[in-house]
Amino acid sequence: VNAVHHEALAGSLDEPSSVYLWDRREIEFLLWELFHVDRHLLGTAPCLQTTRSAVADLFSRAQEHATRLAAAFYKGDRDPARLQEDGNVHIPAAFLPLWEEHKRDWFWLRQQGDPIEVHDESRVRFPQIVIQLVTELFAGANAAFMCYAGFTPSAATVIRSRGTELQKKTFLPSLDTAEWDACFCATEPEAGSDLMAISTTASQLSGELYAVTGEKCYITAGMHPLTGNTVYLVLGRIVGGNTSPLAMSCFIVPRFWPDDSGRLIDNAVECTQVEDKMGLNGCANTRLVFGRTGVTRGYLLGNKPNAALLQLAMMMKKARIGTGAIGVAVSSSAYLHSLAYARKRVQGAAFDRASDLRAPRIPIIQHCDVQRMLLEMKAKVEGTRMLLCRISFHSSMIQQLVYRKQKLGENIDREQIEKHGRLALLYAPMAKAYISDECWNVVTQAIQVHGAVGYFRDRPLEQYARDLKILTIWEGTNYIQSQDLVRDKLGFGRQSLAMKDFEGEVQTCLSRRNEYPELTPEYAVLESALAELISTLETIQRYASVGRQLVISQFCTRFLGMFGDVVTAWNLLEAASVAACALRTSQLEDKEAEFYRGKLASARFFCHNILPSVASRAQVIRTAEHSFVHIDPADFGFST
Ligand SMILES: Cc1cc2nc3c(=O)[nH]c(=O)nc-3n(C[C@H](O)[C@H](O)[C@H](O)COP(=O)(O)OP(=O)(O)OC[C@H]3O[C@@H](n4cnc5c(N)ncnc54)[C@H](O)[C@@H]3O)c2cc1C
């Protein structure tokens, strides 16, 4: 693959259509120099026939598609989805032809990303890490467009693995070809984070068939003209069934009901509102009412009552990682825009010559404070992308090991598979919450680097910010993710196997420090931050052991942030170590040497400027157990 630095998709920087910037060299570094995808995953079942050149070709084709997606980036925002007077949902006109292309040329790749996928034997099979990096291009080019049918492969996987034969026969053929799409319907006006408040109900009609009644809100791509039918996975409660708040069931509700002859008939699903919102305006976020104008029929998933949370767990994990992927994709482009702008914009003299009126005016990239912002953006984008790569690498390894065990009959150690699974699961809440918080910071910093220009609408930055903010809110708010990390993934620190696995991985990295004397101070900082993180988890465990859960709830988000910072520093240091090695080889081209030196700079910046705050947060958790938990809500003052 030829190295191409900082490619602009869709035109030059001076045209309003130039939206999405992407660094192909970065992707090659991840694939071939860090994760050694060729050594571990290509040429091995199930990717036996897949070669490096097939991967290169895939990226080149994806780049062309992303160019067309990027050309509709502004149009999607300026021609927003809305409910028309005739009751139909309008979506940006530019999305209609794009959908045809996407469905025809790329839907198969999204399907390969699912663990139990429909594999078309005529297609080359790619590992998850490759799929993740390709889909990053699409999400970065046009996140609003990518929301359409985004949930379809996961819904198909759920129905394939959990559905009854009738349900598979009814829905899978059309979902697998993307003739129909799917959405997830959990949220209701009174049930957001608290799904136990869900009040949608279902009364049994016969066998696995139910009549569903209720209202769901904000549903992404809930109604649109792109597909012939939409299948809703609806969370609800069975009338006369188990009354426990946890007793939630999942119903497969099509917008149009397919009758015995295959005709699609109205299923009484109304769209009563399309939200007017901050960003992702090309995507229709809908309020849906079931069962008001007639009977809305739906099948109980797997004909299993009260099993929704278990049935949908894998799908929710995937949605969280998908959220992080949008964050990295968009914030990466925001960083690259800032870099390009800072190189061109000339303003002021160097700090130490500010009083010299004859001092040359310099590009802002030479000012230390702009370098600070650019380095922070660079480090966060690279470190968080690597976190996603770790997850998809573990998933790729699971896919490979399971395939070899089940299909080739090889003797594979179960523990090996389980360890990959534990780590991928441990990282999932960070992929959602840490990345969405940090990518928001990156985008706001990108606006700052651009000065006034960043605030204007002929650059993509302000739209990036508006599009990205939702990532900290949907798929479980970031607090809910941090609670999941501390309580469910780490069991409040009680003998967490996942934490031991994680510690082992970082220790392996630390054990190689002598090979990289140029990074000695950074390895030392990582080692002490890891120790602080472990000691904080022990503190949390002590609070838990004496039943002081409320104290812990004050610290969950901060703990997740600390954890994310340690993971990011570890990632950057691994990358810097590879770069340090590469820099020792003579005859590096200038561009290559710059690239590798940049890796050392990212790691150094993050370790010395961001990572030290892990220790201060650890200190707060150790000593300030009553920092604010005792405030009476009235004491905030000001009431309306
Ligand atoms: C653009 C968009 C797309 C969406 N797409 C979908 C979709 O496709 N399907 C779907 O089902 N839903 C969807 N949603 C809904 C989304 O998942 C919810 O908005 C989200 O789960 C948060 O719920 P809420 O908005 O009611 O916030 P709330 O639950 O009211 O939370 C408000 C604040 O209180 C905090 N909070 C809440 N409970 C607790 C607690 N127990 N402890 C501490 N803090 C708490 C939250 O962290 C948050 O900061 C979408 C929303 C938007 C805006």
XYZ file of C-alpha atoms and ligand atoms in Angstrom:
693
model
C 0.000 0.000 0.000
C 1.377 3.402 -0.845
C 1.556 5.789 2.044
C -0.710 8.748 1.478
C -0.610 11.433 4.115
C -3.590 13.542 5.088
C -5.920 12.878 2.246
C -8.810 15.249 1.806
C -11.951 13.524 0.694
C -14.300 15.514 -1.474
C -12.338 18.418 -2.812
C -9.793 20.935 -1.657
C -9.837 22.658 1.725
C -11.090 25.900 0.232
C -14.273 24.402 -1.149
C -17.270 24.032 1.128
C -17.538 20.419 -0.038
C -14.161 19.522 1.453
C -15.331 18.002 4.643
C -13.681 14.835 5.623
C -9.954 14.407 6.165
C -8.476 11.021 6.677
C -4.922 9.819 7.315
C -4.270 6.580 5.495
C -0.743 6.265 6.871
C -2.198 6.091 10.383
C -4.455 3.203 9.389
C -1.557 1.302 7.817
C 0.500 1.815 10.948
C -2.255 0.303 13.066
C -2.911 -2.641 10.784
C 0.590 -3.720 9.851
C 3.008 -2.298 12.406
C 1.035 -2.382 15.648
C -1.569 -5.110 15.431
C 0.265 -7.159 12.777
C -3.018 -8.108 11.212
C -1.237 -9.905 8.373
C 0.614 -12.163 10.821
C -2.281 -12.861 13.197
C -5.420 -12.749 11.100
C -4.839 -12.858 7.340
C -4.148 -16.172 5.638
C -5.707 -17.925 8.644
C -9.265 -19.249 8.842
C -11.769 -17.671 8.543
C -9.789 -15.064 6.577
C -7.766 -17.710 4.747
C -7.948 -16.111 1.320
C -7.590 -12.517 2.498
C -4.373 -10.745 1.536
C -2.820 -7.372 2.287
C -3.537 -6.249 -1.230
C -7.234 -7.183 -0.796
C -7.274 -4.971 2.306
C -5.551 -2.134 0.416
C -8.062 -2.449 -2.397
C -10.923 -2.386 0.112
C -9.663 0.894 1.602
C -9.259 2.464 -1.832
C -12.827 1.593 -2.768
C -14.079 2.718 0.631
C -12.323 6.026 0.121
C -14.258 6.589 -3.110
C -17.543 5.831 -1.391
C -16.607 8.077 1.535
C -15.945 10.889 -0.925
C -19.534 10.676 -2.131
C -20.855 10.441 1.428
C -18.809 13.507 2.392
C -20.240 15.477 -0.512
C -23.666 15.129 1.159
C -22.424 16.097 4.636
C -23.626 19.718 4.567
C -26.720 18.862 2.533
C -27.890 16.435 5.200
C -27.646 19.191 7.811
C -29.224 21.976 5.730
C -32.072 19.824 4.388
C -33.006 18.147 7.682
C -35.276 15.190 8.236
C -38.793 16.350 9.087
C -42.396 15.244 9.289
C -44.414 16.461 6.306
C -48.026 17.547 6.399
C -49.087 14.377 4.585
C -47.636 12.342 7.461
C -44.623 11.108 5.481
C -41.081 11.640 6.720
C -38.802 13.747 4.540
C -35.100 12.912 4.623
C -32.319 14.812 2.799
C -32.774 14.289 -0.951
C -29.043 13.594 -1.311
C -29.390 10.487 0.862
C -31.647 8.576 -1.539
C -29.078 7.786 -4.285
C -26.370 7.315 -1.653
C -28.444 4.646 0.029
C -28.740 2.657 -3.202
C -24.963 2.719 -3.591
C -24.335 1.920 0.052
C -26.772 -0.976 0.086
C -25.395 -2.457 -3.123
C -21.667 -2.017 -2.461
C -21.144 -1.892 1.285
C -23.940 -3.457 3.290
C -22.236 -6.869 3.081
C -19.231 -5.458 4.942
C -21.378 -4.236 7.819
C -22.838 -7.752 8.017
C -19.365 -9.293 8.268
C -18.904 -7.234 11.414
C -21.420 -9.325 13.305
C -20.423 -12.428 15.217
C -23.037 -14.678 13.651
C -23.096 -13.282 10.209
C -24.529 -14.340 6.897
C -21.415 -15.058 4.970
C -21.632 -14.786 1.231
C -18.947 -17.218 0.037
C -18.286 -15.129 -3.057
C -16.963 -12.345 -0.834
C -13.498 -12.112 0.663
C -13.815 -12.209 4.428
C -12.195 -9.421 6.428
C -11.292 -9.382 10.128
C -13.269 -7.110 12.426
C -10.372 -4.726 12.911
C -10.322 -4.050 9.169
C -14.097 -3.634 9.075
C -13.939 -1.196 11.979
C -11.348 0.965 10.266
C -13.221 0.958 6.948
C -16.514 1.893 8.559
C -14.679 4.710 10.348
C -14.302 6.330 6.939
C -18.030 6.199 6.330
C -18.982 7.492 9.788
C -16.450 10.307 9.509
C -17.663 11.288 6.064
C -21.354 11.415 6.943
C -22.448 10.251 10.390
C -26.097 11.239 9.884
C -26.393 9.109 6.749
C -24.745 6.148 8.471
C -27.464 6.160 11.147
C -29.878 4.756 8.559
C -29.959 0.968 8.744
C -27.092 1.192 11.229
C -28.903 -1.167 13.542
C -29.988 -3.654 10.854
C -27.098 -6.179 10.976
C -27.335 -6.323 14.792
C -31.097 -6.856 14.680
C -30.602 -9.659 12.161
C -27.997 -11.237 14.445
C -30.388 -11.056 17.384
C -33.205 -12.671 15.400
C -30.823 -15.301 13.953
C -29.509 -16.274 17.371
C -32.629 -15.791 19.515
C -35.637 -15.915 17.222
C -38.020 -18.808 16.546
C -37.996 -20.541 13.144
C -41.068 -18.552 12.124
C -39.398 -15.280 13.091
C -36.218 -16.135 11.188
C -38.216 -17.103 8.112
C -40.329 -13.957 8.254
C -37.642 -11.333 8.808
C -34.147 -12.530 7.947
C -34.346 -12.761 4.140
C -35.324 -9.094 3.859
C -33.030 -7.828 6.637
C -30.036 -9.703 5.220
C -30.445 -8.001 1.858
C -31.212 -4.604 3.440
C -34.539 -4.505 1.589
C -35.891 -3.865 5.084
C -34.053 -2.116 7.884
C -34.346 -2.271 11.670
C -34.410 0.063 14.684
C -34.179 -0.347 18.417
C -37.087 1.058 20.435
C -36.430 1.293 24.158
C -36.842 4.951 25.195
C -40.214 6.363 26.229
C -41.084 9.844 27.485
C -40.913 8.605 31.099
C -38.271 5.918 30.575
C -34.809 7.123 29.499
C -31.886 5.839 31.550
C -34.399 4.053 33.736
C -35.676 1.315 31.460
C -37.584 -0.168 34.369
C -40.106 2.638 33.869
C -41.079 1.275 30.457
C -44.848 1.146 30.070
C -45.339 -0.220 26.531
C -47.491 -3.337 26.797
C -48.263 -6.408 24.735
C -51.298 -8.687 24.908
C -51.075 -12.175 23.550
C -53.169 -12.776 20.427
C -52.087 -16.369 19.797
C -48.862 -18.381 20.221
C -45.915 -16.041 19.727
C -48.089 -13.272 18.279
C -48.917 -10.198 20.401
C -50.719 -6.860 20.081
C -48.290 -4.076 21.075
C -49.458 -0.730 22.496
C -47.317 2.227 23.545
C -45.197 5.195 22.605
C -41.452 5.308 21.944
C -39.424 8.476 21.438
C -36.249 9.728 19.751
C -35.967 6.508 17.741
C -33.060 6.773 15.313
C -34.080 6.323 11.664
C -37.485 5.250 12.959
C -39.332 6.145 9.754
C -38.007 7.077 6.321
C -38.481 6.240 2.638
C -35.197 4.341 2.073
C -36.488 0.806 2.588
C -39.739 -1.009 1.898
C -40.283 -1.909 5.529
C -38.776 -1.247 8.957
C -38.540 -3.814 11.727
C -38.673 -2.452 15.273
C -37.231 -4.353 18.226
C -39.556 -2.984 20.905
C -39.058 -3.313 24.672
C -42.330 -3.840 26.502
C -44.209 -5.763 29.153
C -46.635 -8.630 28.750
C -50.131 -7.857 30.050
C -50.960 -10.205 32.926
C -47.348 -11.434 33.087
C -44.519 -11.090 35.560
C -44.824 -7.748 37.393
C -41.147 -7.375 38.308
C -39.709 -4.119 36.892
C -36.926 -6.245 35.368
C -39.450 -8.377 33.471
C -39.060 -6.837 30.050
C -39.734 -8.593 26.792
C -38.602 -7.865 23.270
C -41.137 -7.765 20.432
C -40.345 -7.847 16.724
C -42.749 -5.329 15.253
C -42.673 -4.578 11.518
C -43.987 -1.266 10.261
C -45.854 -3.213 7.581
C -47.050 -6.694 8.360
C -46.165 -9.315 5.733
C -49.291 -11.434 5.123
C -49.260 -15.062 3.975
C -48.974 -14.076 0.323
C -46.023 -11.753 1.051
C -48.076 -8.562 0.698
C -47.162 -5.810 3.154
C -50.156 -4.439 5.028
C -50.403 -1.512 7.423
C -49.512 -2.468 11.001
C -50.798 0.661 12.794
C -47.365 2.192 13.495
C -47.591 6.003 13.441
C -44.795 8.549 13.364
C -46.180 11.519 15.323
C -43.037 13.636 15.451
C -39.583 13.980 13.934
C -37.330 15.738 16.434
C -35.867 19.161 15.620
C -32.450 18.711 17.146
C -28.901 20.007 17.627
C -27.030 17.791 15.187
C -27.215 14.695 12.982
C -30.029 16.605 11.327
C -30.155 14.387 8.264
C -31.223 11.494 10.466
C -34.901 11.173 11.368
C -35.291 10.758 15.138
C -38.883 9.811 15.567
C -41.673 9.512 18.055
C -43.537 6.302 17.266
C -46.955 5.236 18.481
C -47.963 1.586 18.332
C -51.511 0.275 18.428
C -53.508 3.515 18.465
C -55.040 3.465 14.980
C -55.502 -0.308 14.922
C -53.840 -3.479 16.141
C -50.023 -3.419 15.950
C -48.897 -7.002 15.638
C -45.502 -8.201 16.823
C -43.773 -11.470 17.632
C -42.313 -12.130 21.069
C -38.592 -12.620 20.338
C -37.766 -16.327 20.667
C -41.244 -16.699 22.192
C -39.438 -16.095 25.493
C -41.137 -13.690 27.905
C -39.139 -11.373 30.206
C -35.807 -12.196 28.572
C -35.135 -8.954 26.675
C -32.149 -7.727 28.661
C -30.292 -10.996 28.186
C -31.330 -11.379 24.563
C -30.130 -7.902 23.628
C -26.904 -7.715 25.659
C -24.534 -8.405 22.743
C -26.336 -5.922 20.561
C -25.988 -3.215 23.201
C -22.250 -3.851 23.459
C -21.920 -3.412 19.709
C -23.907 -0.186 19.787
C -21.567 1.234 22.401
C -18.497 0.437 20.356
C -20.245 1.925 17.322
C -20.765 5.137 19.280
C -17.044 5.347 20.032
C -16.287 4.695 16.371
C -18.330 7.714 15.264
C -16.501 9.799 17.866
C -13.049 8.804 16.644
C -14.007 9.190 12.984
C -15.343 12.721 13.327
C -12.836 14.036 15.863
C -9.976 12.682 13.762
C -11.150 14.744 10.816
C -11.556 17.769 13.109
C -7.947 17.352 14.238
C -6.642 17.038 10.681
C -8.556 20.172 9.660
C -6.959 22.023 12.575
C -3.531 20.824 11.584
C -3.984 21.975 7.991
C -5.375 25.333 9.109
C -2.659 25.961 11.696
C 0.001 25.428 9.039
C -1.547 28.068 6.794
C -2.769 30.740 9.206
C -0.089 33.350 9.935
C -0.590 35.373 13.091
C 1.694 37.117 15.582
C 5.363 36.711 16.383
C 7.040 34.123 18.591
C 6.358 34.612 22.327
C 9.978 35.441 23.101
C 10.069 38.123 20.358
C 6.652 39.649 21.024
C 8.100 43.093 21.788
C 10.285 43.112 18.672
C 8.185 44.918 16.063
C 10.385 43.619 13.264
C 10.058 39.982 14.338
C 8.594 37.815 11.555
C 4.933 36.859 11.768
C 4.680 33.093 11.998
C 2.108 30.393 11.207
C 0.089 29.657 14.324
C 1.354 26.042 14.303
C 4.630 27.457 15.610
C 3.011 28.955 18.717
C 3.419 26.705 21.750
C -0.176 27.051 22.853
C -1.471 25.973 19.442
C 0.963 23.061 19.522
C -0.450 22.171 22.941
C -3.958 21.989 21.499
C -2.860 20.094 18.404
C -0.849 17.597 20.427
C -3.723 16.987 22.791
C -6.047 16.375 19.853
C -3.519 14.165 18.086
C -2.816 12.083 21.201
C -6.491 11.627 22.031
C -7.495 10.696 18.502
C -4.653 8.198 18.115
C -5.076 6.727 21.584
C -8.838 6.308 21.349
C -8.703 4.841 17.853
C -6.282 2.284 19.246
C -8.729 1.438 22.030
C -11.326 0.590 19.383
C -8.704 -1.410 17.496
C -7.945 -3.379 20.639
C -11.612 -4.301 20.996
C -11.970 -5.293 17.367
C -8.672 -7.174 17.484
C -9.944 -9.214 20.460
C -13.209 -9.813 18.579
C -11.261 -10.882 15.479
C -9.255 -13.318 17.581
C -12.416 -14.754 19.156
C -13.912 -15.192 15.688
C -10.774 -16.953 14.506
C -10.370 -19.227 17.543
C -14.047 -20.214 17.584
C -13.916 -20.950 13.854
C -10.826 -23.118 14.239
C -12.347 -24.963 17.185
C -15.821 -25.500 15.753
C -15.253 -25.763 12.010
C -11.716 -27.168 11.821
C -11.876 -29.271 15.018
C -8.640 -27.807 16.402
C -7.879 -28.120 20.087
C -8.205 -24.538 21.268
C -7.824 -23.583 24.907
C -11.144 -22.169 26.147
C -9.384 -19.785 28.489
C -7.700 -18.136 25.492
C -11.097 -17.350 23.974
C -12.549 -16.242 27.285
C -9.683 -13.849 27.981
C -10.204 -12.074 24.643
C -13.918 -11.872 25.530
C -13.299 -10.459 29.010
C -11.000 -7.735 27.712
C -13.320 -6.722 24.861
C -16.172 -6.476 27.360
C -14.103 -4.493 29.887
C -13.214 -1.899 27.255
C -16.802 -1.481 25.946
C -18.009 1.163 28.455
C -14.792 3.123 27.876
C -15.238 2.869 24.130
C -18.599 4.537 24.561
C -18.086 7.009 27.394
C -14.391 7.886 27.453
C -14.258 8.285 23.694
C -17.440 10.337 23.438
C -16.229 12.689 26.192
C -12.793 13.057 24.671
C -13.943 13.457 21.076
C -16.197 16.289 22.221
C -13.122 17.911 23.814
C -11.169 17.390 20.596
C -13.839 19.023 18.454
C -14.231 22.038 20.717
C -10.451 22.444 20.687
C -10.482 22.201 16.901
C -12.868 25.154 16.837
C -10.488 27.052 19.138
C -7.516 26.425 16.845
C -9.510 27.865 13.936
C -10.459 31.040 15.827
C -13.488 32.774 14.287
C -13.298 30.587 11.207
C -14.079 27.564 13.367
C -17.352 29.176 14.397
C -18.579 29.645 10.829
C -20.736 27.250 8.922
C -18.648 26.994 5.760
C -16.211 24.819 7.705
C -17.360 21.507 9.104
C -16.209 22.133 12.688
C -19.379 23.576 14.181
C -21.434 20.829 12.539
C -18.992 18.239 13.847
C -19.558 19.583 17.362
C -23.331 19.533 16.953
C -23.266 16.040 15.448
C -20.991 14.615 18.126
C -22.658 15.822 21.314
C -25.285 13.109 21.211
C -22.586 10.458 21.668
C -22.282 11.225 25.390
C -26.054 10.808 25.795
C -27.447 7.930 23.739
C -26.820 4.191 24.187
C -26.831 4.788 27.950
C -25.497 8.150 29.165
C -21.848 8.299 30.126
C -22.705 8.078 33.801
C -24.644 4.872 33.130
C -21.564 3.503 31.334
C -19.295 4.367 34.252
C -21.664 2.667 36.662
C -21.611 -0.389 34.387
C -17.797 -0.379 34.404
C -17.433 -0.108 38.175
C -20.312 -2.317 39.243
C -20.878 -4.884 36.501
C -17.562 -5.166 34.663
C -15.312 -4.833 37.719
C -17.676 -6.085 40.435
C -16.657 -3.111 42.637
C -13.112 -4.483 42.473
C -13.908 -7.857 43.992
C -11.455 -10.311 42.401
C -12.029 -8.967 38.962
C -10.525 -11.344 36.409
C -10.910 -8.695 33.719
C -8.850 -6.239 35.778
C -6.163 -8.884 36.260
C -6.108 -9.493 32.503
C -5.799 -5.774 31.864
C -3.032 -5.367 34.408
C -1.185 -8.276 32.796
C -1.392 -6.641 29.367
C 0.026 -3.337 30.613
C 2.732 -5.122 32.612
C 3.816 -6.917 29.432
C 4.262 -3.527 27.813
C 6.160 -2.194 30.850
C 8.438 -5.236 30.865
C 9.848 -4.167 27.496
C 10.894 -0.709 28.684
C 14.631 -1.456 28.597
C 14.420 -1.833 24.844
C 13.324 1.821 24.545
C 15.634 4.002 26.626
C 14.361 7.071 24.754
C 10.975 6.489 26.444
C 12.172 5.762 29.997
C 10.358 8.726 31.646
C 7.099 7.869 29.867
C 7.219 4.212 30.960
C 7.775 5.408 34.535
C 4.739 7.697 34.404
C 2.559 4.912 32.988
C 3.699 2.517 35.713
C 2.750 4.909 38.486
C -0.608 5.786 36.864
C -1.418 2.076 36.620
C -0.596 1.688 40.318
C -2.902 4.629 41.150
C -5.713 3.067 39.124
C -5.370 -0.286 40.870
C -5.205 1.352 44.257
C -8.341 3.371 43.440
C -10.191 0.187 42.588
C -9.071 -1.211 45.957
C -10.473 1.905 47.635
C -13.776 1.369 45.799
C -13.730 -2.253 46.905
C -13.299 -1.161 50.526
C -16.296 1.179 50.268
C -18.317 -1.656 48.718
C -17.332 -4.141 51.407
C -18.853 -1.920 54.087
C -21.993 -1.245 52.044
C -21.166 2.371 51.126
C -22.303 2.180 47.506
C -23.597 5.754 47.523
C -20.062 7.031 48.108
C -18.862 5.026 45.101
C -21.520 6.561 42.866
C -19.784 9.937 43.296
C -16.657 8.586 41.709
C -17.801 6.308 38.879
C -17.402 8.845 36.059
C -14.039 9.959 37.381
C -12.881 6.373 37.688
C -13.879 5.685 34.088
C -11.990 8.819 33.007
C -8.878 7.709 34.918
C -9.114 4.248 33.402
C -9.500 5.724 29.924
C -6.441 7.929 30.447
C -4.335 4.952 31.545
C -5.490 2.937 28.522
C -4.745 5.865 26.211
C -1.256 6.365 27.640
C -0.557 2.645 27.313
C -1.761 2.694 23.706
C 0.341 5.716 22.832
C 3.391 4.213 24.470
C 3.006 0.961 22.534
C 2.787 3.015 19.348
C 5.758 5.172 20.346
C 7.839 2.073 21.048
C 7.187 0.724 17.560
C 8.045 4.158 16.170
C 11.250 4.358 18.230
C 12.343 1.060 16.681
C 11.499 2.256 13.190
C 13.474 5.458 13.717
C 16.591 3.422 14.366
C 16.567 2.127 10.810
C 18.630 4.227 8.470
C 17.415 5.659 5.175
C 13.928 6.504 6.294
C 12.176 8.897 3.954
C 11.585 12.309 5.524
C 7.824 11.822 5.638
C 8.220 8.479 7.376
C 10.654 9.872 9.947
C 8.215 12.734 10.637
C 5.390 10.269 11.094
C 7.345 8.183 13.605
C 8.669 11.195 15.503
C 5.063 12.341 15.770
C 4.229 9.084 17.548
C 6.882 9.769 20.176
C 5.553 13.294 20.560
C 1.963 12.059 21.142
C 3.070 9.634 23.856
C 5.315 12.163 25.559
C 2.669 14.856 25.529
C -0.038 12.618 26.933
C 2.158 11.006 29.594
C 3.481 14.305 30.938
C 0.500 16.615 30.445
C -2.652 14.512 30.889
C -1.725 11.340 32.730
C -0.494 13.040 35.943
C -4.100 14.007 36.710
C -4.840 10.310 37.356
C -2.954 10.660 40.645
C -4.914 13.745 41.762
C -8.233 12.060 40.975
C -7.079 8.976 42.895
C -6.261 11.222 45.817
C -9.756 12.758 45.757
C -11.339 9.312 45.777
C -9.124 8.161 48.655
C -9.672 11.145 50.894
C -12.704 13.164 49.869
C -15.356 10.548 50.342
C -17.891 13.152 51.374
C -17.051 15.620 48.606
C -20.656 16.307 47.729
C -22.846 13.347 48.451
C -24.458 15.065 51.427
C -25.833 18.140 49.704
C -29.558 18.533 50.156
C -31.097 19.288 46.703
C -32.685 22.405 48.251
C -29.244 23.762 49.136
C -28.484 24.425 45.490
C -30.745 27.433 45.921
C -32.565 29.004 42.942
C -35.869 27.311 42.280
C -38.252 28.045 39.414
C -30.494 11.756 18.723
C -30.988 10.675 19.640
C -31.128 9.384 19.163
C -31.656 8.383 19.985
N -31.877 7.133 19.458
C -32.532 6.213 20.209
C -32.947 4.959 19.649
O -32.707 4.676 18.470
N -33.618 4.086 20.431
C -33.893 4.358 21.733
O -34.494 3.526 22.393
N -33.514 5.529 22.301
C -32.855 6.462 21.571
N -32.487 7.661 22.127
C -32.741 7.910 23.535
C -31.469 7.850 24.380
O -30.977 6.540 24.440
C -31.811 8.429 25.743
O -31.951 9.826 25.540
C -30.760 8.158 26.795
O -30.808 6.808 27.175
C -30.895 9.022 28.037
O -32.197 9.076 28.510
P -32.887 10.496 28.821
O -32.663 11.351 27.628
O -34.263 10.247 29.237
O -32.037 11.109 29.996
P -32.286 10.865 31.556
O -32.340 9.412 31.836
O -33.424 11.700 32.010
O -30.936 11.445 32.165
C -30.701 12.833 32.415
C -29.410 12.958 33.222
O -29.557 12.295 34.487
C -28.571 11.300 34.661
N -29.139 10.139 35.332
C -30.240 9.460 34.978
N -30.443 8.424 35.807
C -29.427 8.444 36.685
C -29.063 7.620 37.802
N -29.774 6.539 38.141
N -27.954 7.935 38.496
C -27.209 9.011 38.154
N -27.501 9.817 37.118
C -28.602 9.536 36.393
C -28.106 10.956 33.262
O -26.781 10.413 33.257
C -28.213 12.292 32.550
O -27.068 13.051 32.774
C -31.972 8.672 21.329
C -31.788 9.976 21.817
C -31.331 10.970 20.984
C -31.215 12.376 21.519
